[in-house]
CSV table of C-alpha atoms and ligand atoms in Angstrom, one decimal:
chain,number,residue,atom,x,y,z
P,1,MET,CA,0.0,0.0,0.0
P,2,ARG,CA,2.8,2.3,1.0
P,3,LYS,CA,4.6,1.4,-2.2
P,4,GLN,CA,1.5,2.1,-4.3
P,5,ARG,CA,1.2,5.5,-2.7
P,6,ALA,CA,4.8,6.3,-3.3
P,7,LEU,CA,4.5,5.2,-6.9
P,8,PHE,CA,1.3,7.4,-7.3
P,9,ALA,CA,3.2,10.3,-5.8
P,10,LEU,CA,6.1,9.8,-8.2
P,11,VAL,CA,3.8,9.6,-11.2
P,12,CYS,CA,2.1,12.8,-10.1
P,13,LEU,CA,5.4,14.5,-9.7
P,14,LEU,CA,6.6,13.4,-13.1
P,15,LEU,CA,3.3,14.5,-14.8
P,16,GLY,CA,3.6,17.8,-13.0
P,17,ALA,CA,7.2,18.3,-14.2
P,18,VAL,CA,6.3,17.3,-17.8
P,19,SER,CA,3.4,19.7,-17.9
P,20,ALA,CA,5.4,22.5,-16.3
P,21,GLY,CA,8.1,21.9,-18.9
P,22,LEU,CA,5.5,22.0,-21.7
P,23,LEU,CA,4.0,25.2,-20.3
P,24,LEU,CA,7.5,26.7,-20.0
P,25,GLY,CA,8.2,25.8,-23.6
P,26,GLN,CA,4.9,27.3,-24.7
P,27,ARG,CA,5.4,30.4,-22.7
P,28,THR,CA,4.6,33.7,-24.5
P,29,ARG,CA,7.8,35.7,-24.7
P,30,GLU,CA,8.4,39.4,-25.1
P,31,TYR,CA,11.1,40.6,-27.4
P,32,LYS,CA,11.9,44.3,-27.4
P,33,SER,CA,14.4,46.2,-29.5
P,34,ASP,CA,15.1,50.0,-29.6
P,35,GLN,CA,16.8,51.9,-32.4
P,36,PHE,CA,17.4,55.6,-33.1
P,37,LEU,CA,15.8,56.3,-36.4
P,38,MET,CA,14.1,59.2,-38.2
P,39,ASP,CA,15.4,61.6,-35.5
P,40,THR,CA,13.6,59.7,-32.7
P,41,LEU,CA,13.8,56.6,-30.5
P,42,VAL,CA,11.8,53.8,-32.1
P,43,SER,CA,10.8,50.9,-29.9
P,44,ILE,CA,9.4,47.6,-31.2
P,45,ARG,CA,7.9,45.0,-28.8
P,46,VAL,CA,6.6,41.7,-30.1
P,47,TYR,CA,5.1,38.7,-28.4
P,48,GLY,CA,5.2,35.0,-29.4
P,49,LYS,CA,6.6,31.6,-28.5
P,50,ASP,CA,9.7,31.3,-30.6
P,51,ALA,CA,12.5,33.6,-29.7
P,52,ASP,CA,14.3,33.2,-33.1
P,53,LYS,CA,11.2,34.0,-35.0
P,54,LEU,CA,10.5,37.1,-32.9
P,55,ARG,CA,14.1,38.4,-33.6
P,56,GLU,CA,13.8,37.7,-37.3
P,57,ALA,CA,10.4,39.5,-37.5
P,58,VAL,CA,11.8,42.6,-35.7
P,59,ALA,CA,14.8,42.7,-37.9
P,60,ALA,CA,12.5,42.7,-41.0
P,61,ALA,CA,10.4,45.4,-39.4
P,62,TYR,CA,13.4,47.6,-38.8
P,63,ALA,CA,14.6,46.9,-42.4
P,64,GLU,CA,11.3,48.3,-43.7
P,65,MET,CA,11.6,51.4,-41.4
P,66,HIS,CA,15.1,52.1,-42.5
P,67,ARG,CA,14.1,51.8,-46.2
P,68,ILE,CA,11.4,54.3,-45.9
P,69,ALA,CA,13.6,56.6,-43.7
P,70,ASP,CA,16.3,56.6,-46.4
P,71,LEU,CA,13.8,57.3,-49.2
P,72,ALA,CA,12.3,60.2,-47.3
P,73,ASP,CA,15.4,61.7,-45.7
P,74,GLY,CA,15.6,65.4,-46.6
P,75,PHE,CA,18.9,66.2,-44.9
P,76,PRO,CA,21.9,64.3,-46.3
P,77,GLN,CA,24.7,66.3,-47.9
P,78,PRO,CA,24.6,66.5,-51.7
P,79,GLY,CA,27.0,64.0,-53.3
P,80,THR,CA,26.7,61.4,-50.5
P,81,THR,CA,25.2,57.9,-51.0
P,82,ALA,CA,22.5,58.9,-48.6
P,83,TYR,CA,21.6,61.8,-50.8
P,84,ARG,CA,21.4,59.6,-53.9
P,85,ILE,CA,19.2,57.0,-52.1
P,86,SER,CA,16.8,59.6,-51.0
P,87,ASP,CA,13.9,60.1,-53.4
P,88,VAL,CA,13.0,63.3,-51.6
P,89,CYS,CA,16.4,64.8,-52.2
P,90,ARG,CA,16.4,63.9,-55.9
P,91,ILE,CA,12.9,65.3,-56.4
P,92,ASN,CA,13.9,68.5,-54.6
P,93,GLU,CA,17.0,68.8,-56.7
P,94,GLN,CA,15.0,68.6,-59.9
P,95,ALA,CA,12.3,71.1,-58.8
P,96,GLY,CA,11.4,73.3,-61.8
P,97,LEU,CA,13.4,71.1,-64.1
P,98,LYS,CA,12.0,67.6,-64.6
P,99,PRO,CA,9.9,64.8,-63.1
P,100,VAL,CA,11.9,62.2,-61.2
P,101,SER,CA,11.1,58.4,-60.9
P,102,ALA,CA,10.3,57.5,-57.4
P,103,ASP,CA,9.7,54.4,-55.3
P,104,LYS,CA,6.1,53.2,-55.0
P,105,ASP,CA,6.1,54.0,-51.3
P,106,VAL,CA,7.1,57.6,-51.9
P,107,ILE,CA,4.3,57.8,-54.6
P,108,ALA,CA,1.9,56.4,-52.0
P,109,MET,CA,3.0,58.9,-49.3
P,110,LEU,CA,2.7,61.9,-51.7
P,111,THR,CA,-0.7,60.7,-53.0
P,112,LEU,CA,-2.0,60.6,-49.4
P,113,ALA,CA,-0.4,64.0,-48.7
P,114,LYS,CA,-2.1,65.5,-51.7
P,115,LYS,CA,-5.5,64.1,-50.7
P,116,TYR,CA,-5.3,65.6,-47.2
P,117,HIS,CA,-4.0,68.9,-48.6
P,118,SER,CA,-7.3,69.2,-50.4
P,119,LEU,CA,-9.5,67.9,-47.5
P,120,SER,CA,-7.8,70.2,-45.1
P,121,GLU,CA,-8.1,73.1,-47.5
P,122,GLY,CA,-4.3,73.7,-47.4
P,123,ALA,CA,-3.7,73.2,-43.7
P,124,PHE,CA,-1.5,70.2,-44.5
P,125,ASP,CA,1.2,70.8,-47.1
P,126,VAL,CA,4.3,68.6,-47.7
P,127,THR,CA,5.8,71.4,-49.8
P,128,ILE,CA,6.4,73.3,-46.6
P,129,GLY,CA,10.2,72.7,-47.0
P,130,PRO,CA,11.4,76.2,-47.9
P,131,VAL,CA,9.6,77.7,-44.8
P,132,MET,CA,10.8,74.9,-42.5
P,133,ASP,CA,14.4,75.6,-43.7
P,134,LEU,CA,14.0,79.3,-42.7
P,135,TRP,CA,12.9,78.5,-39.2
P,136,GLY,CA,15.7,75.9,-38.9
P,137,PHE,CA,14.0,73.6,-36.3
P,138,GLY,CA,16.4,70.8,-37.1
P,139,ARG,CA,19.5,73.0,-36.6
P,140,ASN,CA,21.3,74.3,-33.6
P,141,ASP,CA,20.3,77.9,-34.3
P,142,PRO,CA,16.5,78.0,-35.0
P,143,GLN,CA,15.2,81.5,-35.3
P,144,VAL,CA,12.0,83.5,-36.1
P,145,PRO,CA,12.5,84.5,-39.7
P,146,PRO,CA,12.2,88.1,-40.9
P,147,PRO,CA,8.6,88.6,-42.4
P,148,GLY,CA,10.0,89.4,-45.9
P,149,ARG,CA,11.9,86.2,-46.2
P,150,LEU,CA,9.0,84.3,-44.9
P,151,GLY,CA,6.8,85.8,-47.6
P,152,GLU,CA,9.4,84.7,-50.3
P,153,ALA,CA,9.5,81.2,-48.9
P,154,LEU,CA,5.7,81.0,-48.7
P,155,ALA,CA,5.5,81.8,-52.4
P,156,LEU,CA,7.2,78.4,-53.0
P,157,VAL,CA,4.7,76.4,-50.9
P,158,GLY,CA,1.7,74.8,-52.6
P,159,SER,CA,0.8,71.2,-53.2
P,160,LYS,CA,-1.1,72.2,-56.4
P,161,ASP,CA,2.4,72.4,-57.9
P,162,LEU,CA,3.4,69.0,-56.7
P,163,VAL,CA,2.7,66.6,-59.6
P,164,VAL,CA,2.4,63.0,-58.7
P,165,ASN,CA,2.1,60.7,-61.7
P,166,GLU,CA,0.9,57.3,-60.4
P,167,ARG,CA,1.0,55.7,-63.8
P,168,GLU,CA,4.6,56.7,-64.6
P,169,GLN,CA,5.6,56.6,-61.0
P,170,THR,CA,7.2,60.0,-61.2
P,171,VAL,CA,7.1,63.2,-59.0
P,172,PHE,CA,7.6,66.7,-60.2
P,173,LEU,CA,7.8,70.0,-58.3
P,174,ARG,CA,6.8,72.6,-60.9
P,175,LYS,CA,8.6,75.6,-59.5
P,176,ALA,CA,12.4,75.9,-59.0
P,177,GLY,CA,13.1,76.3,-55.2
P,178,MET,CA,10.2,74.1,-54.1
P,179,LYS,CA,11.1,71.6,-51.5
P,180,LEU,CA,9.3,68.5,-50.1
P,181,ASP,CA,9.4,67.8,-46.3
P,182,LEU,CA,7.9,64.5,-45.4
P,183,GLY,CA,8.3,65.0,-41.6
P,184,ALA,CA,4.6,64.8,-41.1
P,185,VAL,CA,4.0,61.5,-42.8
P,186,ALA,CA,7.1,59.3,-43.1
P,187,LYS,CA,7.4,58.1,-39.5
P,188,GLY,CA,3.8,56.9,-39.4
P,189,TYR,CA,4.1,55.4,-42.9
P,190,ALA,CA,7.3,53.6,-41.9
P,191,THR,CA,5.6,52.4,-38.7
P,192,GLU,CA,2.8,50.9,-40.7
P,193,LYS,CA,5.2,49.2,-43.1
P,194,ALA,CA,7.0,47.7,-40.1
P,195,ILE,CA,3.7,46.3,-38.7
P,196,GLN,CA,2.9,44.7,-42.0
P,197,ALA,CA,6.4,43.1,-42.0
P,198,LEU,CA,5.7,41.7,-38.5
P,199,LYS,CA,2.4,40.3,-39.7
P,200,ARG,CA,4.1,38.6,-42.7
P,201,HIS,CA,6.4,37.0,-40.2
P,202,GLY,CA,3.4,35.5,-38.3
P,203,ILE,CA,3.4,38.0,-35.4
P,204,GLU,CA,0.0,38.6,-33.9
P,205,LYS,CA,0.8,40.9,-31.0
P,206,ALA,CA,3.1,43.9,-31.2
P,207,LEU,CA,3.5,47.5,-30.2
P,208,ILE,CA,5.6,50.0,-32.1
P,209,ASP,CA,6.3,53.4,-30.6
P,210,ALA,CA,8.1,55.8,-32.9
P,211,GLY,CA,8.2,59.1,-31.0
P,212,GLY,CA,4.5,59.6,-30.5
P,213,ASN,CA,3.5,57.4,-33.4
P,214,ILE,CA,1.9,54.3,-31.7
P,215,ARG,CA,0.7,51.3,-33.7
P,216,VAL,CA,-0.5,48.1,-32.0
P,217,LEU,CA,-1.1,44.8,-33.5
P,218,GLY,CA,-3.8,42.6,-31.9
P,219,LYS,CA,-4.5,42.9,-28.2
P,220,SER,CA,-2.0,43.2,-25.4
P,221,ARG,CA,-0.2,40.3,-23.8
P,222,ARG,CA,-3.1,39.8,-21.3
P,223,ASP,CA,-5.6,39.7,-24.1
P,224,ILE,CA,-7.1,43.0,-23.3
P,225,PRO,CA,-6.7,46.2,-25.3
P,226,TRP,CA,-3.4,48.0,-25.0
P,227,ARG,CA,-3.4,51.1,-22.7
P,228,ILE,CA,-1.7,54.0,-24.4
P,229,GLY,CA,-0.8,57.1,-22.5
P,230,ILE,CA,-1.4,60.5,-24.1
P,231,LYS,CA,1.2,63.0,-22.6
P,232,ASP,CA,0.4,66.1,-20.8
P,233,PRO,CA,1.6,68.8,-23.3
P,234,ARG,CA,2.9,71.0,-20.5
P,235,LYS,CA,4.2,68.5,-17.9
P,236,ALA,CA,6.9,66.1,-19.2
P,237,ASP,CA,6.0,63.1,-16.9
P,238,ALA,CA,2.3,63.5,-16.6
P,239,LEU,CA,-0.5,62.0,-18.7
P,240,THR,CA,-3.6,63.8,-20.0
P,241,ALA,CA,-5.4,60.7,-20.9
P,242,VAL,CA,-5.1,56.9,-21.3
P,243,LEU,CA,-6.5,55.4,-24.4
P,244,ALA,CA,-7.6,51.7,-25.0
P,245,LEU,CA,-6.2,50.6,-28.4
P,246,GLU,CA,-6.5,47.4,-30.3
P,247,ASP,CA,-5.2,46.7,-33.8
P,248,SER,CA,-4.9,50.4,-34.5
P,249,ALA,CA,-2.7,53.5,-34.5
P,250,ALA,CA,-2.7,56.5,-32.3
P,251,VAL,CA,-0.4,59.3,-33.5
P,252,THR,CA,0.1,62.5,-31.5
P,253,SER,CA,1.3,65.9,-32.9
P,254,GLY,CA,2.2,68.3,-30.2
P,255,ASP,CA,3.8,71.7,-29.8
P,256,TYR,CA,6.2,70.3,-27.2
P,257,TYR,CA,8.2,67.9,-29.5
P,258,ARG,CA,10.4,70.4,-31.2
P,259,TYR,CA,10.4,74.1,-30.3
P,260,PHE,CA,12.5,77.0,-29.1
P,261,GLU,CA,11.7,80.0,-27.1
P,262,ALA,CA,12.3,83.6,-28.2
P,263,GLY,CA,10.7,86.9,-27.1
P,264,GLY,CA,8.8,85.1,-24.4
P,265,LYS,CA,7.0,82.9,-26.9
P,266,ARG,CA,7.1,79.2,-27.8
P,267,TRP,CA,7.9,78.6,-31.5
P,268,HIS,CA,7.2,75.1,-32.5
P,269,HIS,CA,7.7,73.0,-35.7
P,270,ILE,CA,4.1,72.5,-37.0
P,271,LEU,CA,3.5,75.4,-39.3
P,272,ASP,CA,0.3,76.8,-40.7
P,273,PRO,CA,1.1,76.9,-44.5
P,274,ARG,CA,-1.2,79.9,-44.9
P,275,THR,CA,0.9,82.1,-42.6
P,276,GLY,CA,4.3,80.4,-42.3
P,277,TYR,CA,4.0,80.7,-38.5
P,278,PRO,CA,3.5,77.9,-36.0
P,279,ALA,CA,-0.1,76.8,-35.8
P,280,ALA,CA,-1.6,78.2,-32.6
P,281,GLU,CA,-4.9,76.4,-32.2
P,282,ASN,CA,-3.9,73.3,-30.3
P,283,MET,CA,-1.2,72.1,-27.8
P,284,SER,CA,-1.6,68.4,-28.7
P,285,VAL,CA,-3.8,66.3,-31.0
P,286,THR,CA,-4.0,62.5,-31.2
P,287,ALA,CA,-5.4,60.9,-34.4
P,288,VAL,CA,-6.8,57.4,-33.9
P,289,THR,CA,-7.3,55.1,-36.9
P,290,ALA,CA,-6.3,51.7,-38.2
P,291,ASP,CA,-3.4,52.7,-40.4
P,292,ALA,CA,-0.4,54.5,-38.8
P,293,GLY,CA,0.5,56.3,-42.1
P,294,LEU,CA,-2.9,57.9,-42.3
P,295,ALA,CA,-2.9,58.6,-38.5
P,296,ASP,CA,0.4,60.5,-38.9
P,297,VAL,CA,-1.0,62.7,-41.7
P,298,LEU,CA,-4.2,63.3,-39.8
P,299,SER,CA,-2.4,64.2,-36.6
P,300,THR,CA,-0.7,67.1,-38.4
P,301,VAL,CA,-3.9,68.0,-40.3
P,302,PHE,CA,-5.9,68.2,-37.1
P,303,PHE,CA,-3.2,70.1,-35.3
P,304,VAL,CA,-3.2,72.9,-37.7
P,305,LEU,CA,-7.0,73.2,-37.9
P,306,LYS,CA,-9.2,75.0,-35.3
P,307,PRO,CA,-10.5,72.4,-32.7
P,308,GLU,CA,-14.1,72.6,-34.0
P,309,LYS,CA,-13.0,72.2,-37.6
P,310,ALA,CA,-10.7,69.3,-36.7
P,311,LEU,CA,-13.5,67.5,-34.8
P,312,GLU,CA,-15.9,68.1,-37.7
P,313,LEU,CA,-13.5,66.6,-40.2
P,314,ALA,CA,-12.6,63.6,-37.9
P,315,GLU,CA,-16.3,62.8,-37.6
P,316,LYS,CA,-16.8,62.9,-41.3
P,317,LEU,CA,-13.9,60.5,-42.0
P,318,GLU,CA,-14.8,56.8,-41.7
P,319,GLY,CA,-12.9,54.9,-38.9
P,320,VAL,CA,-11.2,58.0,-37.6
P,321,ASP,CA,-11.2,59.4,-34.1
P,322,LEU,CA,-9.6,62.4,-32.5
P,323,PHE,CA,-8.5,63.5,-29.0
P,324,LEU,CA,-7.3,67.0,-28.6
P,325,VAL,CA,-6.0,69.5,-26.1
P,326,ALA,CA,-6.8,73.0,-27.5
P,327,ASP,CA,-4.6,76.0,-26.9
P,328,ASP,CA,-7.0,77.4,-24.3
P,329,GLY,CA,-6.9,74.2,-22.2
P,330,ARG,CA,-10.1,72.5,-23.5
P,331,ILE,CA,-9.9,68.8,-23.8
P,332,LEU,CA,-12.2,67.5,-26.6
P,333,HIS,CA,-12.7,64.2,-28.4
P,334,THR,CA,-14.9,62.6,-31.0
P,335,PRO,CA,-17.9,60.5,-29.7
P,336,GLY,CA,-16.2,57.4,-30.9
P,337,LEU,CA,-13.7,57.6,-28.1
P,338,ARG,CA,-16.3,57.5,-25.4
P,339,GLY,CA,-15.6,54.6,-23.1
P,340,ARG,CA,-12.2,54.1,-24.7
P,341,VAL,CA,-10.5,57.2,-23.3
P,342,GLU,CA,-9.9,57.9,-19.6
P,343,VAL,CA,-9.2,61.6,-19.2
P,344,LYS,CA,-6.9,62.6,-16.5
P,345,ALA,CA,-7.1,66.3,-17.2
P,346,GLY,CA,-5.0,68.0,-14.5
P,347,GLU,CA,-4.5,71.6,-13.6
P,348,GLY,CA,-5.0,74.1,-16.3
P,349,TYR,CA,-7.3,71.9,-18.5
P,350,ARG,CA,-11.0,71.6,-18.9
P,351,HIS,CA,-12.6,68.4,-20.0
P,352,ASP,CA,-15.7,69.5,-21.9
P,353,GLN,CA,-17.8,66.3,-21.6
P,354,GLY,CA,-20.5,65.8,-24.1
P,355,ARG,CA,-18.5,65.7,-27.2
Y,1,LIG,P1,4.1,65.8,-37.0
Y,1,LIG,O1,4.9,65.7,-35.8
Y,1,LIG,O2,3.6,64.5,-37.6
Y,1,LIG,O3,2.9,66.7,-36.8
Y,1,LIG,O4,5.0,66.4,-38.1
Y,1,LIG,C1,5.6,67.7,-38.0
Y,1,LIG,C2,6.6,67.8,-39.1
Y,1,LIG,O5,5.9,67.9,-40.4
Y,1,LIG,C3,7.4,69.1,-39.0
Y,1,LIG,O6,8.6,68.8,-38.3
Y,1,LIG,C4,7.7,69.4,-40.5
Y,1,LIG,O7,8.7,68.5,-41.0
Y,1,LIG,C5,6.4,69.0,-41.2
Y,1,LIG,N1,5.4,70.0,-41.2
Y,1,LIG,C6,5.2,71.1,-40.5
Y,1,LIG,N2,4.1,71.8,-40.7
Y,1,LIG,C7,3.5,71.1,-41.7
Y,1,LIG,C8,2.2,71.2,-42.4
Y,1,LIG,N3,1.4,72.2,-42.1
Y,1,LIG,N4,1.9,70.3,-43.3
Y,1,LIG,C9,2.7,69.2,-43.5
Y,1,LIG,N5,3.9,69.0,-42.9
Y,1,LIG,C10,4.2,69.9,-42.0
Y,2,LIG,MG1,1.9,63.8,-38.5
C-alpha cells in the first residue's frame, strides 16, 4: 500500500514536471528592441513563443523602417550615398526642371499627402520645405524668420504644384526652389510598413512606438486592449489621458516635441502653411485610426485646424477618431472615443464632456 502511494506520488510529480516543462516551452515571450531612427527613438515590442522568429520578425520590421527613412530623408549632404538613395532629395534637386522616378512607397505617401492637402483646405502641405528651412528647427540655431523672407519662402509652398504621376511613378515640383518635407507623414508610414512586415512573419501581438507614433497589432499580452498614455503637453512626466487601443494606431502631434523660445514665446515645428508661422490652435492632438501612415498625416492636419473644424473633419472620416488639447486648455474628443479614453485632465485643463 505504501509502495503504491509512493508510486502514485512519483507519477504525479513526473506528470507535473512534464506539464510545467511544456508550459514553459509554450510560454509567450516578449522581445523588445530599440533603435534611433528618423530623428527619434523607435521601440518595437513583439510577443510570441519562438525567440528566433521574434528576432527575425523585428529585424524585418526595422529593415522596412530604414528603407522608408532613407527614401524620405531630406537632410543628407549632396554628393553622398544617402543623398542619392533619398527620393525626396532627388525630387527637390529637380524642382522646376523635370519629373523624377520614385519608389512606389514615396508615390503612396505623396498621394496621401495631396489628398489631405485638399481635404484640409491647405492646412496640410508637404511642400512646406522652404519655410521649414527658414525656421531651422532641425539646426542648432533656430530663429524667427524676418517677415520678408517668410513671404518669399511661402510663395514656393503649394501642393497644387506637386505633380504625382501614379501611372509613370514620377514626381515633379513645378517651381524651382520648391522643396518637399515628409516630416509629417514618413514616420507613421514607416511604422505601418513595419507592422505589415511583422504580420508577414506571423506576429499577432506587437507594439511600435516611434516618437509619439503608436501602432499596436492585436490585443495586449493579457488579451485586453493596450493602454496608451497621451502625454500632458505641458508636464513632461504627466498624462492627459489613457487610451484603450486594439489593432490600430494613435499618433500625436504636439507643440512640445520640437520648439524653441524667443521673445517670451514658444515657436514650434508644425506650421500653418497659410501664414508660415507655427499653428496656434492646439497644444496636442491625437489621431486614432487603423493605419499608422494615415494617422500621422491626420495628426498634423488636425493640429493645424481649429478644434471645432478638426472634430468636424474627424467625424466625417470613416474609422477616424480624434482626441485634442486645445490651446485654451479645453480637452475634446470625438464621440467614438467615449468609453475608450480615460481623461486625467490635470490643472489648467477643462474636459468638456458631451462631445
Ligand atoms: P508631426 O509631428 O507628424 O505633426 O509632423 C511635423 C513635421 O511635419 C514638421 O517637423 C515638419 O517637418 C512637417 N510640417 C510642419 N508643418 C506642416 C504642415 N502644415 N503640413 C505638412 N507638414 C508639416
Ligand atoms: Mg503627422
